């Protein structure tokens, strides 16, 4: 978003042959990542994390920073090898063929299509002071804000507005996106400074225990409080790899820099939030787990009002509309492009690849709109849906480290402008981290995610039957590890302490997840495609990505 580009030309310096100018410099790529990372997550994450982990939520943010950084580094190497649009979806096809590609693409699409709904809910929750868009409700022992009847109607209208704007052309919106990035950065920094200077109560860090929920609270907050969700935009630095002047230097700098910068900002925000809470409110709530105060549908704005910063509360209410709307529009576009790409490469109905005269994938937009509305039913609150998006997105990211490890063996001589050191160490740790984040999301979230995966697996043979041979053959031999992986994740999540049956304690669940990670890592490498098949997939995938850019244009 917000990147100057020119199609149909191949200026000097464009070595990728995609027709896209390499105009994005090191700082530009860094801020593209920072702007994409900062969305609606920080508006709710500080309160949710404090409720789950108390002041120890600081460590939740720090640990999440490291885990996302490991995953991001794997995609940094892949992104510089194959600077193509939609790489997160396309990479599994290179090493493991169509079945792995379809399954991971479906999971990625589920995660992407649910982002616009959660941004709509963020807008409505923060706007509940103006009208009864949301109301408090108890869900699984947690107090959340769910949509009212009025909120549901407005949510549908906002989703429709996103679709209409994309249909008419979102490029105008893209032109002002850089301004919105600076706005989002300025607001979060002003909040941190204002809280630290106006009201800081050091006793809050110990009065009700530093980690009242223990290690389990610290870990679960990473997945359920919106912490990992707040980092998921890191891949923007990878997606723009084909448009930067020096991928070897700029891509890893952007990925590492954006995650570290935002990690520091988020930790400081958590510190400022904990210190800004009135000790009387904390005592009245009985501790961090039950912390609440009037008008906490906008927790940061509520605190700003309580400490006398009404002007800051106003700014936060404005930002709660601007920032989520920005992110929702971006993901609405990205989701349509994703299903368009799946339709083009034969992993989904060809009708999804149809475009109008302006290059808008109309059918894909409508499908994203309808499926987005469905997510309001099982996840009627921001906090419920954030766990689903986190689990689904990180699960889709989990295939990246496996692809990286496979490609090092399949095409060892292919040029790598950026190469991770340490052999299999970082890819394996990244894969293990992805699995642990899914575990921490809890069974109540994961069974819904796996139900969505099963729906995709049911649709796959139906699609192959109605396509009458037009769909590519399924590479089950090279992709069956995906099924083993998903079944293993499901069983461990069910048996764990995280909303599951409680058979596996925190330590035993982690050991089981470590064993599963080793099994899938080895199994995927033993069943990966041969080098000739990979070279063919690379050529085909590159052509498809180039065609997509020509038809749709990069936003």
Coordinates of C-alpha atoms in Angstrom, one line a residue:
X1 CA 0.0 0.0 0.0
X2 CA 1.1 3.5 -0.7
X3 CA 4.0 2.4 -3.0
X4 CA 4.8 4.1 -6.2
X5 CA 4.9 1.7 -9.1
X6 CA 4.8 1.4 -12.8
X7 CA 3.6 -1.6 -14.7
X8 CA 4.7 -2.6 -18.2
X9 CA 8.2 -1.3 -17.8
X10 CA 11.5 -2.8 -16.8
X11 CA 13.8 -0.1 -15.7
X12 CA 17.4 -0.6 -14.8
X13 CA 17.6 -2.1 -11.4
X14 CA 14.5 -4.2 -11.8
X15 CA 16.1 -7.6 -11.9
X16 CA 12.9 -9.5 -11.0
X17 CA 11.3 -9.1 -14.3
X18 CA 7.9 -8.4 -12.8
X19 CA 7.3 -5.0 -14.5
X20 CA 7.3 -3.4 -11.0
X21 CA 9.7 -0.6 -10.3
X22 CA 12.1 -1.1 -7.4
X23 CA 11.3 2.2 -5.8
X24 CA 11.1 1.2 -2.1
X25 CA 14.2 2.1 -0.1
X26 CA 15.3 0.7 3.2
X27 CA 13.4 3.2 5.4
X28 CA 10.3 3.0 3.2
X29 CA 10.2 -0.8 3.5
X30 CA 10.7 -0.5 7.2
X31 CA 7.8 1.9 7.7
X32 CA 5.6 -0.2 5.4
X33 CA 6.1 -3.0 7.9
X34 CA 5.6 -0.7 11.0
X35 CA 2.4 0.8 9.5
X36 CA 0.9 -2.6 8.8
X37 CA 1.8 -4.0 12.2
X38 CA 0.1 -1.2 14.1
X39 CA -3.7 -1.8 13.7
X40 CA -6.5 -2.2 16.2
X41 CA -4.6 -4.7 18.4
X42 CA -3.0 -2.1 20.6
X43 CA -6.3 -0.4 21.3
X44 CA -7.4 -3.5 23.3
X45 CA -4.3 -5.6 23.8
X46 CA -3.0 -3.7 26.9
X47 CA -6.2 -4.3 28.9
X48 CA -6.7 -7.9 27.7
X49 CA -3.1 -8.8 28.4
X50 CA -3.2 -7.3 31.9
X51 CA -6.3 -9.2 32.7
X52 CA -4.7 -12.5 31.5
X53 CA -1.2 -12.0 32.9
X54 CA -1.1 -9.0 35.2
X55 CA 2.0 -6.8 35.0
X56 CA 3.9 -9.9 33.7
X57 CA 2.1 -9.1 30.4
X58 CA 5.3 -7.1 29.7
X59 CA 7.0 -10.5 29.2
X60 CA 4.1 -11.7 27.0
X61 CA 4.8 -8.8 24.5
X62 CA 8.6 -9.4 24.7
X63 CA 8.3 -13.2 24.1
X64 CA 5.8 -12.6 21.2
X65 CA 8.3 -10.2 19.6
X66 CA 11.0 -12.9 19.6
X67 CA 8.7 -15.6 18.3
X68 CA 7.3 -13.5 15.5
X69 CA 10.8 -12.4 14.6
X70 CA 11.9 -16.0 14.1
X71 CA 8.9 -16.7 11.8
X72 CA 9.5 -13.4 10.0
X73 CA 13.2 -14.2 9.3
X74 CA 12.2 -17.4 7.5
X75 CA 9.9 -15.4 5.2
X76 CA 12.6 -12.8 4.7
X77 CA 14.8 -15.4 3.1
X78 CA 11.9 -16.8 1.0
X79 CA 10.8 -13.3 0.0
X80 CA 14.2 -12.4 -1.3
X81 CA 14.4 -15.7 -3.2
X82 CA 11.0 -15.2 -4.8
X83 CA 9.9 -11.6 -4.7
X84 CA 6.3 -12.4 -5.8
X85 CA 3.0 -11.1 -4.6
X86 CA 1.0 -13.3 -2.2
X87 CA 4.1 -15.3 -1.2
X88 CA 2.6 -16.6 2.0
X89 CA 0.0 -18.4 0.0
X90 CA 2.2 -19.4 -2.9
X91 CA 5.4 -20.7 -1.1
X92 CA 3.9 -24.1 0.0
X93 CA 3.1 -24.9 -3.6
X94 CA 6.8 -24.7 -4.6
X95 CA 8.1 -27.5 -2.3
X96 CA 5.0 -29.6 -1.6
X97 CA 2.6 -29.3 -4.5
X98 CA -1.1 -28.6 -4.9
X99 CA -2.6 -30.4 -1.8
X100 CA -0.3 -28.6 0.7
X101 CA -0.8 -25.4 -1.3
X102 CA -4.6 -25.7 -1.3
X103 CA -4.8 -26.5 2.5
X104 CA -2.4 -23.8 3.6
X105 CA -4.0 -21.3 1.1
X106 CA -7.5 -22.1 2.6
X107 CA -6.2 -21.5 6.1
X108 CA -4.5 -18.3 5.1
X109 CA -7.7 -17.2 3.3
X110 CA -9.8 -17.9 6.4
X111 CA -7.4 -15.8 8.5
X112 CA -7.4 -13.0 6.0
X113 CA -11.2 -12.9 5.4
X114 CA -11.8 -12.6 9.2
X115 CA -9.7 -9.4 9.6
X116 CA -12.2 -7.0 8.1
X117 CA -14.9 -8.2 10.5
X118 CA -12.6 -7.8 13.5
X119 CA -11.7 -4.3 12.5
X120 CA -15.4 -3.5 12.1
X121 CA -16.0 -4.8 15.6
X122 CA -13.1 -2.6 16.9
X123 CA -14.7 0.5 15.4
X124 CA -18.1 -0.4 16.9
X125 CA -16.8 -1.3 20.3
X126 CA -15.0 2.0 20.6
X127 CA -18.0 3.8 19.3
X128 CA -20.4 2.3 21.8
X129 CA -20.4 5.5 23.8
X130 CA -22.3 7.1 20.9
X131 CA -24.9 4.4 20.4
X132 CA -25.5 0.9 21.7
X133 CA -23.4 -1.0 19.1
X134 CA -22.1 -3.5 21.7
X135 CA -23.0 -4.7 25.2
X136 CA -21.1 -6.5 27.9
X137 CA -21.6 -10.3 28.2
X138 CA -20.0 -13.2 30.0
X139 CA -18.4 -15.7 27.6
X140 CA -16.4 -18.6 29.1
X141 CA -15.9 -16.7 32.3
X142 CA -14.6 -13.6 30.5
X143 CA -16.4 -10.2 30.1
X144 CA -16.5 -9.3 26.5
X145 CA -18.4 -6.8 24.3
X146 CA -20.6 -8.4 21.8
X147 CA -22.6 -6.9 19.0
X148 CA -26.2 -5.8 19.7
X149 CA -28.9 -5.8 17.1
X150 CA -28.1 -2.3 16.1
X151 CA -24.4 -3.2 16.0
X152 CA -25.0 -6.1 13.8
X153 CA -26.8 -4.0 11.2
X154 CA -24.1 -1.3 11.2
X155 CA -21.5 -4.1 11.0
X156 CA -23.1 -5.4 7.8
X157 CA -23.2 -1.9 6.4
X158 CA -19.6 -1.2 7.1
X159 CA -18.6 -4.5 5.5
X160 CA -20.6 -3.6 2.5
X161 CA -18.9 -0.2 2.4
X162 CA -15.5 -1.9 2.4
X163 CA -16.6 -4.0 -0.6
X164 CA -18.0 -1.0 -2.5
X165 CA -14.8 1.1 -2.0
X166 CA -12.7 -1.8 -3.3
X167 CA -15.1 -2.3 -6.2
X168 CA -14.9 1.4 -7.2
X169 CA -11.1 1.3 -6.7
X170 CA -9.1 1.4 -3.5
X171 CA -6.1 3.1 -5.1
X172 CA -7.2 6.5 -3.9
X173 CA -7.2 5.2 -0.4
X174 CA -3.8 3.7 -1.0
X175 CA -2.5 7.2 -1.8
X176 CA -3.4 8.5 1.7
X177 CA -2.2 5.3 3.5
X178 CA 1.3 6.8 4.2
X179 CA -0.4 9.6 6.0
X180 CA -2.4 7.2 8.0
X181 CA 0.8 5.3 9.0
X182 CA 2.2 8.4 10.5
X183 CA -1.1 9.1 12.2
X184 CA -1.1 5.7 13.9
X185 CA 2.5 6.0 15.0
X186 CA 2.0 9.4 16.4
X187 CA -1.2 8.4 18.4
X188 CA 0.4 5.4 20.1
X189 CA 3.5 7.3 21.0
X190 CA 1.5 10.3 22.4
X191 CA -0.5 7.8 24.5
X192 CA 2.6 6.2 26.0
X193 CA 4.2 9.6 26.8
X194 CA 1.0 11.1 28.2
X195 CA 0.3 8.1 30.5
X196 CA 3.8 7.9 31.8
X197 CA 4.0 11.7 32.6
X198 CA 0.4 12.2 33.9
X199 CA -0.3 9.1 36.0
X200 CA 2.2 6.4 36.9
X201 CA 1.6 4.2 40.0
X202 CA 4.6 2.0 40.6
X203 CA 2.8 0.0 43.2
X204 CA 0.5 -1.5 40.5
X205 CA 3.4 -3.8 39.5
X206 CA 3.3 -5.6 42.8
X207 CA 0.2 -4.9 44.8
X208 CA -1.8 -7.8 43.3
X209 CA 1.2 -9.9 42.3
X210 CA 3.5 -9.4 39.3
X211 CA 2.2 -12.6 37.6
X212 CA -1.1 -13.5 39.3
X213 CA -2.0 -16.2 36.7
X214 CA 1.5 -17.7 36.6
X215 CA 3.3 -18.8 33.4
X216 CA 0.1 -20.1 31.9
X217 CA -1.4 -16.6 32.0
X218 CA 1.8 -15.1 30.4
X219 CA 1.6 -17.6 27.5
X220 CA -2.1 -17.6 26.9
X221 CA -2.1 -13.8 26.7
X222 CA 0.2 -14.1 23.7
X223 CA -2.5 -15.8 21.6
X224 CA -5.7 -14.6 23.2
X225 CA -5.2 -11.0 24.3
X226 CA -4.4 -9.7 20.8
X227 CA -0.6 -9.6 21.3
X228 CA 0.5 -11.8 18.4
X229 CA -2.4 -10.3 16.4
X230 CA -0.8 -6.9 16.9
X231 CA 2.4 -8.2 15.1
X232 CA 0.8 -10.0 12.1
X233 CA 1.5 -7.1 9.6
X234 CA 5.2 -7.9 9.6
X235 CA 4.8 -9.8 6.3
X236 CA 4.4 -6.5 4.5
X237 CA 8.2 -6.2 4.3
X238 CA 8.2 -9.6 2.6
X239 CA 5.3 -8.9 0.3
X240 CA 7.1 -5.8 -1.1
X241 CA 10.4 -7.7 -1.6
X242 CA 10.1 -7.4 -5.3
X243 CA 9.8 -3.6 -5.2
X244 CA 12.8 -2.7 -3.0
X245 CA 16.1 -1.4 -4.3
X246 CA 18.4 -3.9 -2.3
X247 CA 16.5 -7.0 -1.1
X248 CA 19.6 -8.5 0.5
X249 CA 19.9 -5.5 2.9
X250 CA 16.4 -4.0 3.0
X251 CA 14.1 -7.1 3.5
X252 CA 15.8 -8.4 6.6
X253 CA 16.3 -4.9 7.9
X254 CA 12.5 -4.2 7.4
X255 CA 11.4 -7.5 9.0
X256 CA 13.7 -7.3 12.0
X257 CA 13.4 -3.5 12.4
X258 CA 9.6 -3.4 12.1
X259 CA 9.0 -6.2 14.6
X260 CA 11.6 -4.9 17.1
X261 CA 10.4 -1.3 16.9
X262 CA 6.8 -2.3 17.4
X263 CA 7.8 -4.7 20.1
X264 CA 9.5 -1.9 22.0
X265 CA 6.5 0.4 21.5
X266 CA 4.1 -2.3 22.7
X267 CA 6.1 -3.1 25.8
X268 CA 6.3 0.6 26.7
X269 CA 2.5 0.9 26.1
X270 CA 1.9 -2.1 28.5
X271 CA 4.1 -0.5 31.1
X272 CA 2.3 2.9 30.7
X273 CA -1.1 1.2 30.9
X274 CA -0.3 -0.8 34.1
X275 CA 1.1 2.4 35.7
X276 CA -1.8 4.5 34.7
X277 CA -4.5 2.3 36.2
X278 CA -5.9 3.9 39.4
X279 CA -5.0 1.7 42.4
X280 CA -8.5 2.2 43.7
X281 CA -10.0 0.8 40.5
X282 CA -7.6 -2.1 40.7
X283 CA -8.5 -2.8 44.3
X284 CA -12.2 -2.4 43.6
X285 CA -12.0 -5.0 40.9
X286 CA -10.2 -7.4 43.1
X287 CA -7.1 -7.6 41.0
X288 CA -6.0 -7.7 37.4
X289 CA -8.2 -10.6 36.2
X290 CA -11.4 -8.7 36.9
X291 CA -10.1 -5.2 36.1
X292 CA -12.9 -3.1 34.7
X293 CA -14.1 0.5 34.8
X294 CA -16.9 2.6 33.3
X295 CA -16.9 2.8 29.5
X296 CA -14.2 0.2 29.1
X297 CA -15.5 -0.6 25.6
X298 CA -12.6 1.8 24.8
X299 CA -10.1 0.9 27.6
X300 CA -7.3 3.3 26.6
X301 CA -9.8 6.1 26.0
X302 CA -11.5 5.3 29.4
X303 CA -8.2 5.7 31.3
X304 CA -7.4 8.9 29.4
X305 CA -10.7 10.3 30.6
X306 CA -10.1 9.1 34.2
X307 CA -6.7 10.8 34.5
X308 CA -8.1 14.0 33.1
X309 CA -6.8 13.8 29.5
X310 CA -10.2 14.3 27.7
X311 CA -8.4 15.6 24.6
X312 CA -6.4 12.3 24.4
X313 CA -9.6 10.3 24.8
X314 CA -11.1 12.2 21.8
X315 CA -8.0 11.4 19.7
X316 CA -8.2 7.7 20.6
X317 CA -11.9 7.6 19.6
X318 CA -11.0 9.1 16.3
X319 CA -8.1 6.7 15.9
X320 CA -10.4 3.8 16.8
X321 CA -12.3 4.5 13.6
X322 CA -9.5 5.6 11.3
X323 CA -6.9 2.8 12.0
X324 CA -9.3 -0.2 11.9
X325 CA -11.0 1.1 8.8
X326 CA -7.6 1.5 7.2
X327 CA -6.6 -2.1 8.1
X328 CA -10.0 -3.5 7.1
X329 CA -9.8 -2.0 3.7
X330 CA -6.3 -3.3 3.1
X331 CA -7.3 -6.8 4.1
X332 CA -10.5 -6.7 2.1
X333 CA -8.3 -6.1 -0.9
X334 CA -5.7 -8.7 0.1
X335 CA -8.4 -11.3 0.6
X336 CA -9.9 -10.8 -2.8
X337 CA -6.4 -11.0 -4.4
X338 CA -5.8 -14.2 -2.5
X339 CA -8.9 -16.0 -3.7
X340 CA -8.2 -14.6 -7.2
X341 CA -4.8 -16.2 -7.1
X342 CA -6.2 -19.6 -5.9
X343 CA -8.7 -19.4 -8.8
X344 CA -5.9 -18.7 -11.3
X345 CA -3.7 -21.6 -10.2
X346 CA -6.6 -24.1 -10.1
X347 CA -6.9 -24.5 -6.4
X348 CA -10.3 -22.9 -6.3
X349 CA -13.2 -22.3 -8.8
X350 CA -12.1 -20.3 -11.9
X351 CA -14.9 -17.9 -11.4
X352 CA -13.0 -16.4 -8.5
X353 CA -10.4 -15.2 -11.0
X354 CA -12.9 -13.2 -13.1
X355 CA -12.4 -9.4 -13.1
X356 CA -14.2 -6.4 -14.5
X357 CA -12.9 -3.9 -16.9
X358 CA -11.1 -2.0 -14.1
X359 CA -9.3 -5.1 -13.0
X360 CA -11.4 -5.7 -9.9
X361 CA -12.0 -9.3 -8.9
X362 CA -15.7 -8.9 -8.4
X363 CA -16.6 -12.5 -7.5
X364 CA -13.8 -12.7 -5.0
X365 CA -14.9 -9.5 -3.4
X366 CA -18.4 -10.7 -3.0
X367 CA -17.2 -14.0 -1.5
X368 CA -15.0 -12.2 1.0
X369 CA -18.0 -10.0 1.9
X370 CA -20.4 -13.0 2.5
X371 CA -17.8 -15.1 4.4
X372 CA -16.8 -12.1 6.5
X373 CA -20.4 -11.7 7.7
X374 CA -20.4 -15.3 8.8
X375 CA -17.6 -14.7 11.3
X376 CA -19.9 -12.4 13.3
X377 CA -22.0 -15.4 14.3
X378 CA -19.5 -17.7 16.3
X379 CA -17.2 -14.7 17.2
X380 CA -19.5 -11.8 18.1
X381 CA -16.8 -9.9 20.0
X382 CA -13.3 -8.5 19.2
X383 CA -11.6 -10.6 21.8
X384 CA -13.2 -13.9 20.7
X385 CA -12.4 -13.3 17.0
X386 CA -8.8 -12.1 17.7
X387 CA -7.9 -15.6 19.0
X388 CA -9.2 -17.2 15.8
X389 CA -7.3 -14.9 13.5
X390 CA -4.1 -15.3 15.6
X391 CA -4.4 -19.1 15.5
X392 CA -5.3 -19.3 11.8
X393 CA -2.6 -16.8 10.6
X394 CA 0.2 -18.3 12.7
X395 CA -0.8 -21.8 11.5
X396 CA -0.5 -20.6 7.9
X397 CA 2.8 -19.0 8.7
X398 CA 4.0 -22.4 10.1
X399 CA 4.4 -23.8 6.6
X400 CA 7.0 -21.1 5.8
X401 CA 9.8 -22.5 7.8
X402 CA 9.2 -26.0 6.3
X403 CA 9.3 -24.6 2.8
X404 CA 12.5 -22.8 3.6
X405 CA 14.1 -26.0 4.9
X406 CA 12.9 -28.0 1.9
X407 CA 14.0 -25.5 -0.7
X408 CA 17.5 -25.5 0.8
X409 CA 17.6 -29.1 -0.2
X410 CA 15.6 -29.0 -3.4
X411 CA 17.3 -26.0 -5.1
X412 CA 20.6 -25.6 -3.1
X413 CA 22.3 -23.6 -5.9
X414 CA 19.5 -21.0 -6.4
X415 CA 20.6 -17.5 -5.6
X416 CA 19.7 -16.3 -2.1
X417 CA 20.2 -12.6 -1.6
X418 CA 19.6 -13.1 2.1
X419 CA 20.3 -16.4 3.9
X420 CA 19.6 -17.2 7.5
X421 CA 22.6 -18.6 9.4
X422 CA 22.5 -21.7 11.5
X423 CA 21.1 -24.3 9.1
X424 CA 17.9 -25.8 10.4
X425 CA 18.0 -24.1 13.8
X426 CA 16.0 -21.0 13.1
X427 CA 13.4 -22.7 10.7
X428 CA 12.7 -25.4 13.3
X429 CA 12.4 -22.9 16.2
X430 CA 10.1 -20.8 14.1
X431 CA 7.9 -23.8 13.3
X432 CA 7.9 -24.8 17.0
X433 CA 6.9 -21.3 18.0
X434 CA 4.0 -21.2 15.5
X435 CA 2.7 -24.5 16.9
X436 CA 3.0 -23.2 20.5
X437 CA 1.1 -20.0 19.7
X438 CA -1.7 -22.2 18.2
X439 CA -1.7 -24.3 21.4
X440 CA -2.0 -21.2 23.6
X441 CA -5.0 -19.9 21.6
X442 CA -7.0 -22.7 23.5
X443 CA -9.3 -25.4 22.5
X444 CA -12.4 -23.2 22.4
X445 CA -10.7 -21.3 19.5
X446 CA -8.9 -24.2 17.8
X447 CA -11.9 -26.5 17.4
X448 CA -13.6 -23.7 15.4
X449 CA -10.4 -23.3 13.3
X450 CA -10.2 -27.0 12.7
X451 CA -13.9 -27.1 11.8
X452 CA -13.1 -24.5 9.2
X453 CA -10.2 -26.5 7.9
X454 CA -12.4 -29.6 7.6
X455 CA -14.9 -27.5 5.6
X456 CA -12.1 -26.7 3.2
X457 CA -11.1 -30.3 2.9
X458 CA -14.7 -31.3 2.1
X459 CA -14.9 -28.6 -0.5
X460 CA -11.7 -29.8 -2.2
X461 CA -13.0 -33.1 -3.7
X462 CA -16.3 -31.4 -4.6
X463 CA -14.4 -28.8 -6.5
X464 CA -12.3 -31.5 -8.3
X465 CA -15.4 -33.3 -9.4
X466 CA -17.2 -30.2 -10.8
X467 CA -14.0 -28.9 -12.4
X468 CA -14.0 -31.9 -14.7
X469 CA -10.3 -32.3 -14.8
X470 CA -9.4 -28.6 -15.0
X471 CA -8.0 -28.6 -11.5
X472 CA -4.3 -29.8 -11.0
X473 CA -3.8 -33.3 -9.6
X474 CA -3.4 -33.4 -5.8
X475 CA 0.2 -34.2 -4.7
X476 CA -0.9 -36.2 -1.7
X477 CA 2.4 -38.0 -1.3
X478 CA 4.3 -34.8 -0.9
X479 CA 1.6 -33.1 1.2
X480 CA 0.0 -35.7 3.5
X481 CA 2.2 -34.4 6.3
X482 CA -0.2 -31.5 6.5
X483 CA -3.0 -33.8 7.7
X484 CA -0.7 -35.4 10.2
X485 CA 0.2 -32.0 11.5
X486 CA -3.3 -30.7 11.8
X487 CA -4.6 -33.9 13.5
X488 CA -1.6 -33.7 16.0
X489 CA -2.3 -30.0 16.8
X490 CA -6.0 -30.8 17.3
X491 CA -5.4 -33.7 19.7
X492 CA -2.8 -31.9 21.8
X493 CA -5.0 -28.8 22.0
X494 CA -8.0 -30.9 23.1
X495 CA -6.0 -32.7 25.8
X496 CA -4.2 -29.5 27.1
X497 CA -5.0 -27.2 30.0
X498 CA -5.8 -24.4 27.5
X499 CA -9.6 -24.7 27.5
X500 CA -9.2 -28.5 26.8
X501 CA -9.7 -31.6 28.9
X502 CA -6.8 -30.8 31.2
X503 CA -5.0 -34.1 30.6
X504 CA -1.8 -32.4 29.6
X505 CA -0.4 -29.7 31.9
X506 CA 1.6 -26.7 30.6
X507 CA 4.9 -28.6 30.6
X508 CA 3.6 -31.9 29.1
X509 CA 1.7 -30.0 26.4
X510 CA 4.9 -28.2 25.4
X511 CA 6.8 -31.5 25.3
X512 CA 4.1 -33.1 23.1
X513 CA 4.2 -30.0 20.8
X514 CA 8.0 -30.3 20.6
X515 CA 7.7 -33.9 19.6
X516 CA 5.0 -33.1 17.0
X517 CA 7.2 -30.3 15.6
X518 CA 10.2 -32.7 15.2
X519 CA 7.9 -35.4 13.5
X520 CA 6.4 -33.0 11.0
X521 CA 9.7 -31.2 10.3
X522 CA 11.3 -34.6 9.4
X523 CA 8.3 -36.0 7.6
X524 CA 7.9 -32.9 5.4
X525 CA 11.5 -33.1 4.3
X526 CA 11.2 -36.9 3.5
X527 CA 8.1 -36.4 1.4
X528 CA 9.0 -33.1 -0.4
X529 CA 8.9 -32.9 -4.2
X530 CA 11.9 -33.6 -6.3
X531 CA 14.1 -30.8 -7.7
X532 CA 12.7 -31.0 -11.2
X533 CA 9.1 -30.7 -10.0
X534 CA 10.1 -27.7 -7.8
X535 CA 11.8 -25.9 -10.7
X536 CA 8.5 -26.3 -12.7
X537 CA 6.5 -25.0 -9.8
X538 CA 8.8 -22.0 -9.4
X539 CA 8.4 -21.1 -13.1
X540 CA 4.6 -21.6 -13.0
X541 CA 4.2 -19.7 -9.7
X542 CA 6.3 -16.8 -10.9
X543 CA 4.3 -16.5 -14.1
X544 CA 1.0 -16.6 -12.2
X545 CA 2.2 -13.8 -9.8
X546 CA 3.3 -11.7 -12.7
X547 CA 0.0 -12.1 -14.5
X548 CA -1.9 -11.2 -11.3
X549 CA 0.1 -8.0 -11.0
X550 CA -0.6 -7.1 -14.6
X551 CA -4.4 -7.7 -14.3
X552 CA -5.1 -6.4 -10.8
X553 CA -2.2 -4.0 -10.1
X554 CA -0.5 -3.9 -6.8
X555 CA -2.3 -1.7 -4.3

